[in-house]
Amino acid sequence: MIYRQIQRNSYLLDYAGQRFLVDPVMGGLEKGTSENVVKFGELLDVDAVIATHLTGGTFDSEARRLIPRGMKVFVQNELDADSLDADGFSNLEILTETTEFAHLSIRKTPAFYHVGGTAEKNEKSCGVLISHPVLNPAYLAGESAWYDGMKQVLKTWKPRLIVVSAEFSDTEKGGSRFGMNREELAALHLSFPRARIITTGCTDETFSTVSRRELKQYVETHRMEESVWFPKDGEEYRL
C-alpha cells in the first residue's frame, strides 16, 4: 500500500495493484520544479478516480479539464454524477455498499459533520472502505467528523490505513464543523491503535479552526506521532 500526498485533501493511493486518484485538486500544481511536486502525468496514470465529495474545491476546474473523460470515476451520489456528466465524463459509477472494481471491494460509508456539538449526516460527502480478500483494508473517511458508526467500521474491517480530513469550519452554515478535531483524532487512534492515520487538508489558512502546527503539537504531546501522520505535498508513505 502506497500513499502519496498531492495537496489539500487530494492524494494517490496504490492498493493491491490498483492506483487511485482520490479527491483530485490540480489547480496551482507546478510542473517539475521540485522533487516533491507530483507531475500531472503521474496524477493521470491511475486506474480510477474516487471523489468522496465535490465541495471545498475538490475536483476543481483544472482536474475537470485534465482528467480524461473516459476515466473510471467513482462518486458518492447522483448529484455529483450529474455534475461531472455535465462536463463530459462518461465512465461514472455511484458508490454503494457492494461496489466492486477489478478484484477489490469499494464500499461506501457515511460521513458526518458537527453543528453545535451535534453530529449530522453529511449528504455531500461519504467515506470509502477499500478491501481485498487477503490484505488489510484502507479506510478513506472523506470529509467527515468522528461519529459512533466509525467504531463499528474499525471493529469490523480493522483497516491498516485511515485517511481523514482535518478540522475546518464553514461560517456560511452557521459554524458547521467538517473533518476531525484534536479530540476526535485521539478517539480514532484509541479505537484502533494499530492503524496508521493520515491527516489531510489541515493548513495554517484562516478557514481552519486549528492549524496544522497545533494539531501536530497535540499529537506529539499525547504520544501519537508514530500512528498519526501529517504529510507534506509530494510526500510518500509505504505501508
Short mmCIF file of N, CA and C in Angstrom, two decimals, residues 25-178:
data_model
loop_
_atom_site.label_atom_id
_atom_site.label_comp_id
_atom_site.label_asym_id
_atom_site.label_seq_id
_atom_site.Cartn_x
_atom_site.Cartn_y
_atom_site.Cartn_z
N VAL A 25 -7.37 17.63 -6.75
CA VAL A 25 -7.23 19.09 -6.76
C VAL A 25 -5.93 19.37 -7.51
N MET A 26 -6.03 19.93 -8.71
CA MET A 26 -4.86 20.10 -9.56
C MET A 26 -4.47 21.56 -9.79
N GLY A 27 -5.35 22.48 -9.47
CA GLY A 27 -5.04 23.89 -9.67
C GLY A 27 -3.85 24.33 -8.84
N GLY A 28 -2.92 25.05 -9.48
CA GLY A 28 -1.76 25.57 -8.77
C GLY A 28 -0.58 24.64 -8.70
N LEU A 29 -0.72 23.41 -9.16
CA LEU A 29 0.42 22.49 -9.13
C LEU A 29 1.48 22.95 -10.13
N GLU A 30 2.72 22.98 -9.68
CA GLU A 30 3.82 23.32 -10.57
C GLU A 30 4.27 22.08 -11.32
N LYS A 31 4.92 22.28 -12.43
CA LYS A 31 5.33 21.17 -13.28
C LYS A 31 6.82 20.90 -13.15
N GLY A 32 7.15 20.02 -12.21
CA GLY A 32 8.51 19.53 -12.14
C GLY A 32 9.54 20.50 -11.59
N THR A 33 9.14 21.53 -10.87
CA THR A 33 10.10 22.48 -10.35
C THR A 33 10.71 22.03 -9.03
N SER A 34 10.16 20.98 -8.45
CA SER A 34 10.68 20.46 -7.19
C SER A 34 10.56 18.96 -7.18
N GLU A 35 11.45 18.29 -6.48
CA GLU A 35 11.40 16.83 -6.42
C GLU A 35 10.16 16.34 -5.69
N ASN A 36 9.53 17.21 -4.89
CA ASN A 36 8.35 16.81 -4.15
C ASN A 36 7.04 17.03 -4.91
N VAL A 37 7.10 17.73 -6.04
CA VAL A 37 5.90 18.02 -6.78
C VAL A 37 5.47 16.79 -7.57
N VAL A 38 4.18 16.45 -7.49
CA VAL A 38 3.63 15.34 -8.26
C VAL A 38 3.28 15.87 -9.65
N LYS A 39 3.84 15.27 -10.68
CA LYS A 39 3.62 15.74 -12.04
C LYS A 39 2.24 15.32 -12.55
N PHE A 40 1.69 16.11 -13.46
CA PHE A 40 0.37 15.83 -13.99
C PHE A 40 0.31 14.43 -14.61
N GLY A 41 1.38 14.03 -15.28
CA GLY A 41 1.38 12.71 -15.90
C GLY A 41 1.21 11.60 -14.90
N GLU A 42 1.83 11.75 -13.74
CA GLU A 42 1.69 10.75 -12.69
C GLU A 42 0.28 10.74 -12.12
N LEU A 43 -0.30 11.92 -11.98
CA LEU A 43 -1.66 12.01 -11.45
C LEU A 43 -2.66 11.30 -12.36
N LEU A 44 -2.41 11.34 -13.65
CA LEU A 44 -3.36 10.77 -14.60
C LEU A 44 -3.06 9.32 -14.93
N ASP A 45 -1.95 8.80 -14.44
CA ASP A 45 -1.59 7.39 -14.66
C ASP A 45 -2.20 6.55 -13.55
N VAL A 46 -3.52 6.48 -13.54
CA VAL A 46 -4.25 5.78 -12.49
C VAL A 46 -5.30 4.87 -13.11
N ASP A 47 -5.80 3.95 -12.30
CA ASP A 47 -6.84 3.03 -12.77
C ASP A 47 -8.23 3.60 -12.58
N ALA A 48 -8.39 4.49 -11.58
CA ALA A 48 -9.70 5.08 -11.32
C ALA A 48 -9.54 6.30 -10.43
N VAL A 49 -10.56 7.14 -10.44
CA VAL A 49 -10.64 8.31 -9.58
C VAL A 49 -11.76 8.07 -8.57
N ILE A 50 -11.53 8.45 -7.31
CA ILE A 50 -12.56 8.39 -6.28
C ILE A 50 -12.83 9.80 -5.80
N ALA A 51 -14.08 10.23 -5.89
CA ALA A 51 -14.47 11.55 -5.38
C ALA A 51 -15.40 11.35 -4.19
N THR A 52 -14.87 11.51 -2.98
CA THR A 52 -15.72 11.37 -1.79
C THR A 52 -16.64 12.56 -1.64
N HIS A 53 -16.30 13.68 -2.29
CA HIS A 53 -17.14 14.88 -2.27
C HIS A 53 -16.68 15.81 -3.40
N LEU A 54 -17.55 16.74 -3.77
CA LEU A 54 -17.19 17.74 -4.78
C LEU A 54 -17.18 19.13 -4.18
N THR A 55 -17.31 19.24 -2.88
CA THR A 55 -17.32 20.54 -2.22
C THR A 55 -15.90 20.95 -1.85
N GLY A 56 -15.74 22.23 -1.46
CA GLY A 56 -14.46 22.71 -0.96
C GLY A 56 -13.33 22.70 -1.97
N GLY A 57 -13.66 22.76 -3.26
CA GLY A 57 -12.62 22.83 -4.28
C GLY A 57 -12.19 21.50 -4.83
N THR A 58 -12.70 20.38 -4.27
CA THR A 58 -12.35 19.07 -4.81
C THR A 58 -12.88 18.92 -6.23
N PHE A 59 -12.13 18.23 -7.07
CA PHE A 59 -12.44 18.11 -8.49
C PHE A 59 -12.58 19.51 -9.09
N ASP A 60 -11.52 20.29 -8.88
CA ASP A 60 -11.53 21.69 -9.32
C ASP A 60 -11.51 21.78 -10.85
N SER A 61 -11.55 22.99 -11.35
CA SER A 61 -11.65 23.20 -12.79
C SER A 61 -10.47 22.60 -13.54
N GLU A 62 -9.28 22.63 -12.94
CA GLU A 62 -8.11 22.05 -13.59
C GLU A 62 -8.23 20.53 -13.68
N ALA A 63 -8.74 19.91 -12.62
CA ALA A 63 -8.95 18.45 -12.64
C ALA A 63 -10.00 18.09 -13.68
N ARG A 64 -11.06 18.88 -13.76
CA ARG A 64 -12.12 18.60 -14.74
C ARG A 64 -11.60 18.77 -16.17
N ARG A 65 -10.63 19.64 -16.34
CA ARG A 65 -10.08 19.86 -17.68
C ARG A 65 -9.10 18.76 -18.08
N LEU A 66 -8.28 18.28 -17.13
CA LEU A 66 -7.17 17.39 -17.46
C LEU A 66 -7.52 15.91 -17.39
N ILE A 67 -8.41 15.52 -16.49
CA ILE A 67 -8.72 14.09 -16.34
C ILE A 67 -9.46 13.61 -17.58
N PRO A 68 -9.01 12.52 -18.20
CA PRO A 68 -9.67 12.01 -19.42
C PRO A 68 -11.15 11.72 -19.17
N ARG A 69 -11.97 12.07 -20.14
CA ARG A 69 -13.41 11.92 -19.99
C ARG A 69 -13.84 10.47 -19.83
N GLY A 70 -13.04 9.53 -20.35
CA GLY A 70 -13.41 8.12 -20.23
C GLY A 70 -12.84 7.44 -18.99
N MET A 71 -12.12 8.19 -18.16
CA MET A 71 -11.55 7.61 -16.94
C MET A 71 -12.66 7.12 -16.01
N LYS A 72 -12.44 5.97 -15.37
CA LYS A 72 -13.40 5.48 -14.38
C LYS A 72 -13.40 6.42 -13.18
N VAL A 73 -14.58 6.94 -12.84
CA VAL A 73 -14.72 7.85 -11.71
C VAL A 73 -15.84 7.37 -10.80
N PHE A 74 -15.50 7.13 -9.54
CA PHE A 74 -16.49 6.76 -8.54
C PHE A 74 -16.96 8.01 -7.80
N VAL A 75 -18.27 8.19 -7.70
CA VAL A 75 -18.84 9.33 -6.99
C VAL A 75 -19.82 8.82 -5.95
N GLN A 76 -20.21 9.73 -5.03
CA GLN A 76 -20.99 9.26 -3.89
C GLN A 76 -22.50 9.40 -4.04
N ASN A 77 -22.97 10.15 -5.04
CA ASN A 77 -24.42 10.21 -5.25
C ASN A 77 -24.74 10.71 -6.66
N GLU A 78 -26.03 10.72 -6.98
CA GLU A 78 -26.45 11.12 -8.32
C GLU A 78 -26.16 12.59 -8.61
N LEU A 79 -26.26 13.43 -7.58
CA LEU A 79 -25.99 14.85 -7.77
C LEU A 79 -24.56 15.08 -8.26
N ASP A 80 -23.61 14.40 -7.63
CA ASP A 80 -22.21 14.52 -8.06
C ASP A 80 -22.00 13.91 -9.44
N ALA A 81 -22.69 12.81 -9.71
CA ALA A 81 -22.59 12.19 -11.03
C ALA A 81 -23.11 13.14 -12.10
N ASP A 82 -24.21 13.82 -11.83
CA ASP A 82 -24.76 14.77 -12.79
C ASP A 82 -23.80 15.93 -13.04
N SER A 83 -23.12 16.38 -11.97
CA SER A 83 -22.19 17.49 -12.09
C SER A 83 -21.04 17.14 -13.03
N LEU A 84 -20.50 15.93 -12.87
CA LEU A 84 -19.38 15.52 -13.72
C LEU A 84 -19.86 15.11 -15.11
N ASP A 85 -21.05 14.56 -15.20
CA ASP A 85 -21.62 14.22 -16.50
C ASP A 85 -21.78 15.47 -17.37
N ALA A 86 -22.13 16.57 -16.72
CA ALA A 86 -22.30 17.83 -17.46
C ALA A 86 -20.98 18.31 -18.06
N ASP A 87 -19.85 17.87 -17.49
CA ASP A 87 -18.53 18.22 -18.02
C ASP A 87 -18.01 17.17 -18.99
N GLY A 88 -18.82 16.18 -19.30
CA GLY A 88 -18.45 15.23 -20.33
C GLY A 88 -17.89 13.91 -19.83
N PHE A 89 -17.81 13.70 -18.52
CA PHE A 89 -17.30 12.43 -18.01
C PHE A 89 -18.31 11.33 -18.29
N SER A 90 -17.84 10.23 -18.87
CA SER A 90 -18.75 9.21 -19.38
C SER A 90 -18.67 7.87 -18.66
N ASN A 91 -17.69 7.71 -17.79
CA ASN A 91 -17.50 6.41 -17.11
C ASN A 91 -17.68 6.59 -15.61
N LEU A 92 -18.86 7.03 -15.22
CA LEU A 92 -19.16 7.34 -13.83
C LEU A 92 -19.89 6.18 -13.16
N GLU A 93 -19.59 5.96 -11.89
CA GLU A 93 -20.30 4.94 -11.13
C GLU A 93 -20.57 5.47 -9.72
N ILE A 94 -21.81 5.34 -9.28
CA ILE A 94 -22.19 5.79 -7.93
C ILE A 94 -21.86 4.68 -6.94
N LEU A 95 -21.14 5.03 -5.91
CA LEU A 95 -20.71 4.06 -4.91
C LEU A 95 -21.90 3.54 -4.10
N THR A 96 -21.82 2.26 -3.74
CA THR A 96 -22.80 1.65 -2.85
C THR A 96 -22.03 0.84 -1.81
N GLU A 97 -22.74 0.10 -0.99
CA GLU A 97 -22.08 -0.76 -0.01
C GLU A 97 -21.59 -2.06 -0.62
N THR A 98 -21.85 -2.28 -1.90
CA THR A 98 -21.43 -3.53 -2.55
C THR A 98 -20.67 -3.28 -3.86
N THR A 99 -20.13 -2.08 -4.05
CA THR A 99 -19.41 -1.77 -5.28
C THR A 99 -18.14 -2.61 -5.40
N GLU A 100 -17.88 -3.11 -6.60
CA GLU A 100 -16.67 -3.88 -6.86
C GLU A 100 -15.92 -3.26 -8.04
N PHE A 101 -14.59 -3.36 -7.98
CA PHE A 101 -13.75 -2.85 -9.05
C PHE A 101 -12.52 -3.73 -9.14
N ALA A 102 -12.29 -4.29 -10.35
CA ALA A 102 -11.21 -5.25 -10.53
C ALA A 102 -11.41 -6.36 -9.49
N HIS A 103 -10.42 -6.61 -8.65
CA HIS A 103 -10.54 -7.64 -7.64
C HIS A 103 -10.78 -7.05 -6.26
N LEU A 104 -11.25 -5.82 -6.21
CA LEU A 104 -11.42 -5.11 -4.94
C LEU A 104 -12.89 -4.82 -4.65
N SER A 105 -13.19 -4.68 -3.37
CA SER A 105 -14.48 -4.15 -2.94
C SER A 105 -14.28 -2.70 -2.53
N ILE A 106 -15.16 -1.84 -2.99
CA ILE A 106 -15.08 -0.41 -2.68
C ILE A 106 -16.43 -0.02 -2.07
N ARG A 107 -16.49 -0.01 -0.76
CA ARG A 107 -17.76 0.19 -0.06
C ARG A 107 -17.94 1.64 0.36
N LYS A 108 -19.13 2.14 0.14
CA LYS A 108 -19.48 3.49 0.59
C LYS A 108 -19.84 3.44 2.07
N THR A 109 -19.33 4.39 2.85
CA THR A 109 -19.69 4.54 4.26
C THR A 109 -20.18 5.96 4.49
N PRO A 110 -20.95 6.20 5.55
CA PRO A 110 -21.47 7.54 5.79
C PRO A 110 -20.38 8.53 6.22
N ALA A 111 -20.68 9.79 6.05
CA ALA A 111 -19.85 10.88 6.58
C ALA A 111 -20.76 11.79 7.39
N PHE A 112 -20.19 12.43 8.40
CA PHE A 112 -20.96 13.30 9.29
C PHE A 112 -20.25 14.63 9.48
N TYR A 113 -21.00 15.65 9.85
CA TYR A 113 -20.41 16.91 10.28
C TYR A 113 -21.09 17.34 11.57
N HIS A 114 -20.50 18.27 12.28
CA HIS A 114 -20.99 18.69 13.58
C HIS A 114 -21.55 20.10 13.52
N VAL A 115 -22.72 20.27 14.09
CA VAL A 115 -23.34 21.58 14.24
C VAL A 115 -23.73 21.75 15.70
N GLY A 116 -23.08 22.70 16.38
CA GLY A 116 -23.40 22.94 17.78
C GLY A 116 -23.23 21.73 18.66
N GLY A 117 -22.24 20.90 18.34
CA GLY A 117 -21.97 19.72 19.16
C GLY A 117 -22.77 18.50 18.77
N THR A 118 -23.65 18.62 17.78
CA THR A 118 -24.48 17.50 17.34
C THR A 118 -23.98 16.99 15.99
N ALA A 119 -23.84 15.67 15.88
CA ALA A 119 -23.40 15.06 14.63
C ALA A 119 -24.59 14.89 13.69
N GLU A 120 -24.46 15.39 12.47
CA GLU A 120 -25.49 15.24 11.46
C GLU A 120 -24.87 14.64 10.21
N LYS A 121 -25.65 13.82 9.51
CA LYS A 121 -25.13 13.16 8.32
C LYS A 121 -24.78 14.18 7.26
N ASN A 122 -23.59 14.03 6.69
CA ASN A 122 -23.11 14.91 5.63
C ASN A 122 -23.51 14.31 4.29
N GLU A 123 -24.58 14.83 3.70
CA GLU A 123 -25.08 14.28 2.44
C GLU A 123 -24.19 14.65 1.27
N LYS A 124 -23.24 15.56 1.47
CA LYS A 124 -22.38 16.00 0.37
C LYS A 124 -21.03 15.28 0.36
N SER A 125 -20.87 14.31 1.23
CA SER A 125 -19.61 13.57 1.28
C SER A 125 -19.89 12.14 1.73
N CYS A 126 -18.92 11.29 1.53
CA CYS A 126 -19.02 9.91 2.01
C CYS A 126 -17.63 9.42 2.37
N GLY A 127 -17.58 8.31 3.05
CA GLY A 127 -16.34 7.59 3.27
C GLY A 127 -16.28 6.42 2.30
N VAL A 128 -15.09 5.84 2.15
CA VAL A 128 -14.89 4.70 1.26
C VAL A 128 -13.98 3.70 1.94
N LEU A 129 -14.40 2.45 1.96
CA LEU A 129 -13.57 1.40 2.50
C LEU A 129 -13.16 0.47 1.37
N ILE A 130 -11.85 0.40 1.10
CA ILE A 130 -11.32 -0.43 0.02
C ILE A 130 -10.73 -1.69 0.64
N SER A 131 -11.19 -2.84 0.17
CA SER A 131 -10.72 -4.10 0.77
C SER A 131 -10.39 -5.13 -0.29
N HIS A 132 -9.59 -6.10 0.13
CA HIS A 132 -9.10 -7.18 -0.72
C HIS A 132 -9.19 -8.46 0.11
N PRO A 133 -9.43 -9.62 -0.51
CA PRO A 133 -9.62 -10.85 0.27
C PRO A 133 -8.49 -11.20 1.23
N VAL A 134 -7.23 -10.81 0.91
CA VAL A 134 -6.12 -11.23 1.76
C VAL A 134 -5.29 -10.07 2.31
N LEU A 135 -5.71 -8.82 2.04
CA LEU A 135 -4.96 -7.66 2.51
C LEU A 135 -5.79 -6.85 3.49
N ASN A 136 -5.10 -6.13 4.37
CA ASN A 136 -5.80 -5.24 5.29
C ASN A 136 -6.42 -4.08 4.51
N PRO A 137 -7.63 -3.68 4.86
CA PRO A 137 -8.31 -2.62 4.10
C PRO A 137 -7.69 -1.24 4.32
N ALA A 138 -8.09 -0.32 3.44
CA ALA A 138 -7.81 1.10 3.59
C ALA A 138 -9.15 1.81 3.77
N TYR A 139 -9.23 2.68 4.75
CA TYR A 139 -10.46 3.39 5.05
C TYR A 139 -10.26 4.87 4.77
N LEU A 140 -10.95 5.38 3.75
CA LEU A 140 -10.87 6.78 3.38
C LEU A 140 -12.10 7.45 3.97
N ALA A 141 -11.94 8.18 5.06
CA ALA A 141 -13.09 8.69 5.81
C ALA A 141 -13.78 9.85 5.10
N GLY A 142 -13.11 10.47 4.12
CA GLY A 142 -13.71 11.59 3.42
C GLY A 142 -13.80 12.82 4.31
N GLU A 143 -14.70 13.69 3.95
CA GLU A 143 -14.89 14.94 4.69
C GLU A 143 -15.85 14.68 5.84
N SER A 144 -15.36 13.95 6.85
CA SER A 144 -16.23 13.51 7.94
C SER A 144 -15.60 13.79 9.29
N ALA A 145 -16.46 14.18 10.23
CA ALA A 145 -16.08 14.24 11.63
C ALA A 145 -16.21 12.84 12.23
N TRP A 146 -15.77 12.69 13.46
CA TRP A 146 -15.91 11.43 14.17
C TRP A 146 -17.39 11.19 14.49
N TYR A 147 -17.84 9.96 14.34
CA TYR A 147 -19.20 9.60 14.76
C TYR A 147 -19.18 8.15 15.23
N ASP A 148 -20.19 7.75 15.98
CA ASP A 148 -20.19 6.44 16.63
C ASP A 148 -20.06 5.30 15.63
N GLY A 149 -20.63 5.46 14.42
CA GLY A 149 -20.56 4.39 13.44
C GLY A 149 -19.16 4.05 13.00
N MET A 150 -18.22 4.99 13.15
CA MET A 150 -16.84 4.69 12.78
C MET A 150 -16.25 3.57 13.64
N LYS A 151 -16.68 3.50 14.88
CA LYS A 151 -16.18 2.44 15.75
C LYS A 151 -16.51 1.07 15.17
N GLN A 152 -17.72 0.94 14.62
CA GLN A 152 -18.13 -0.34 14.05
C GLN A 152 -17.34 -0.65 12.79
N VAL A 153 -17.08 0.38 11.97
CA VAL A 153 -16.26 0.19 10.77
C VAL A 153 -14.88 -0.34 11.16
N LEU A 154 -14.27 0.30 12.17
CA LEU A 154 -12.93 -0.11 12.60
C LEU A 154 -12.95 -1.52 13.19
N LYS A 155 -13.97 -1.82 13.99
CA LYS A 155 -14.07 -3.14 14.63
C LYS A 155 -14.27 -4.23 13.59
N THR A 156 -15.09 -3.95 12.58
CA THR A 156 -15.42 -4.96 11.58
C THR A 156 -14.28 -5.20 10.60
N TRP A 157 -13.67 -4.11 10.12
CA TRP A 157 -12.74 -4.22 9.00
C TRP A 157 -11.27 -4.13 9.39
N LYS A 158 -10.97 -3.51 10.53
CA LYS A 158 -9.59 -3.41 11.01
C LYS A 158 -8.64 -2.87 9.92
N PRO A 159 -8.88 -1.67 9.46
CA PRO A 159 -8.06 -1.12 8.36
C PRO A 159 -6.62 -0.86 8.78
N ARG A 160 -5.72 -1.07 7.85
CA ARG A 160 -4.31 -0.76 8.07
C ARG A 160 -4.06 0.73 7.96
N LEU A 161 -4.79 1.37 7.03
CA LEU A 161 -4.63 2.79 6.77
C LEU A 161 -5.98 3.49 6.92
N ILE A 162 -5.97 4.65 7.60
CA ILE A 162 -7.15 5.50 7.70
C ILE A 162 -6.74 6.91 7.27
N VAL A 163 -7.44 7.45 6.28
CA VAL A 163 -7.17 8.81 5.80
C VAL A 163 -8.34 9.70 6.21
N VAL A 164 -8.05 10.78 6.94
CA VAL A 164 -9.10 11.66 7.43
C VAL A 164 -8.81 13.11 7.03
N SER A 165 -9.86 13.91 7.00
CA SER A 165 -9.71 15.34 6.79
C SER A 165 -9.62 16.03 8.14
N ALA A 166 -8.74 17.03 8.24
CA ALA A 166 -8.60 17.77 9.48
C ALA A 166 -9.74 18.77 9.61
N GLU A 167 -9.88 19.31 10.80
CA GLU A 167 -11.00 20.18 11.13
C GLU A 167 -10.97 21.51 10.39
N PHE A 168 -12.12 21.93 9.89
CA PHE A 168 -12.30 23.30 9.44
C PHE A 168 -13.77 23.67 9.59
N SER A 169 -14.07 24.95 9.63
CA SER A 169 -15.43 25.43 9.82
C SER A 169 -15.96 26.09 8.56
N ASP A 170 -17.26 26.02 8.39
CA ASP A 170 -17.94 26.68 7.29
C ASP A 170 -18.88 27.72 7.89
N THR A 171 -18.44 28.96 7.90
CA THR A 171 -19.22 30.01 8.55
C THR A 171 -20.54 30.26 7.85
N GLU A 172 -20.63 29.89 6.56
CA GLU A 172 -21.88 30.09 5.84
C GLU A 172 -22.96 29.11 6.30
N LYS A 173 -22.56 28.09 7.04
CA LYS A 173 -23.54 27.11 7.54
C LYS A 173 -23.66 27.20 9.06
N GLY A 174 -23.52 28.40 9.58
CA GLY A 174 -23.75 28.62 10.99
C GLY A 174 -22.74 27.94 11.89
N GLY A 175 -21.49 27.90 11.44
CA GLY A 175 -20.46 27.31 12.29
C GLY A 175 -20.37 25.81 12.21
N SER A 176 -20.85 25.22 11.12
CA SER A 176 -20.73 23.77 10.94
C SER A 176 -19.26 23.38 10.92
N ARG A 177 -18.95 22.24 11.52
CA ARG A 177 -17.56 21.79 11.56
C ARG A 177 -17.43 20.49 10.78
N PHE A 178 -16.55 20.51 9.78
CA PHE A 178 -16.28 19.34 8.96
C PHE A 178 -14.89 18.82 9.32
#
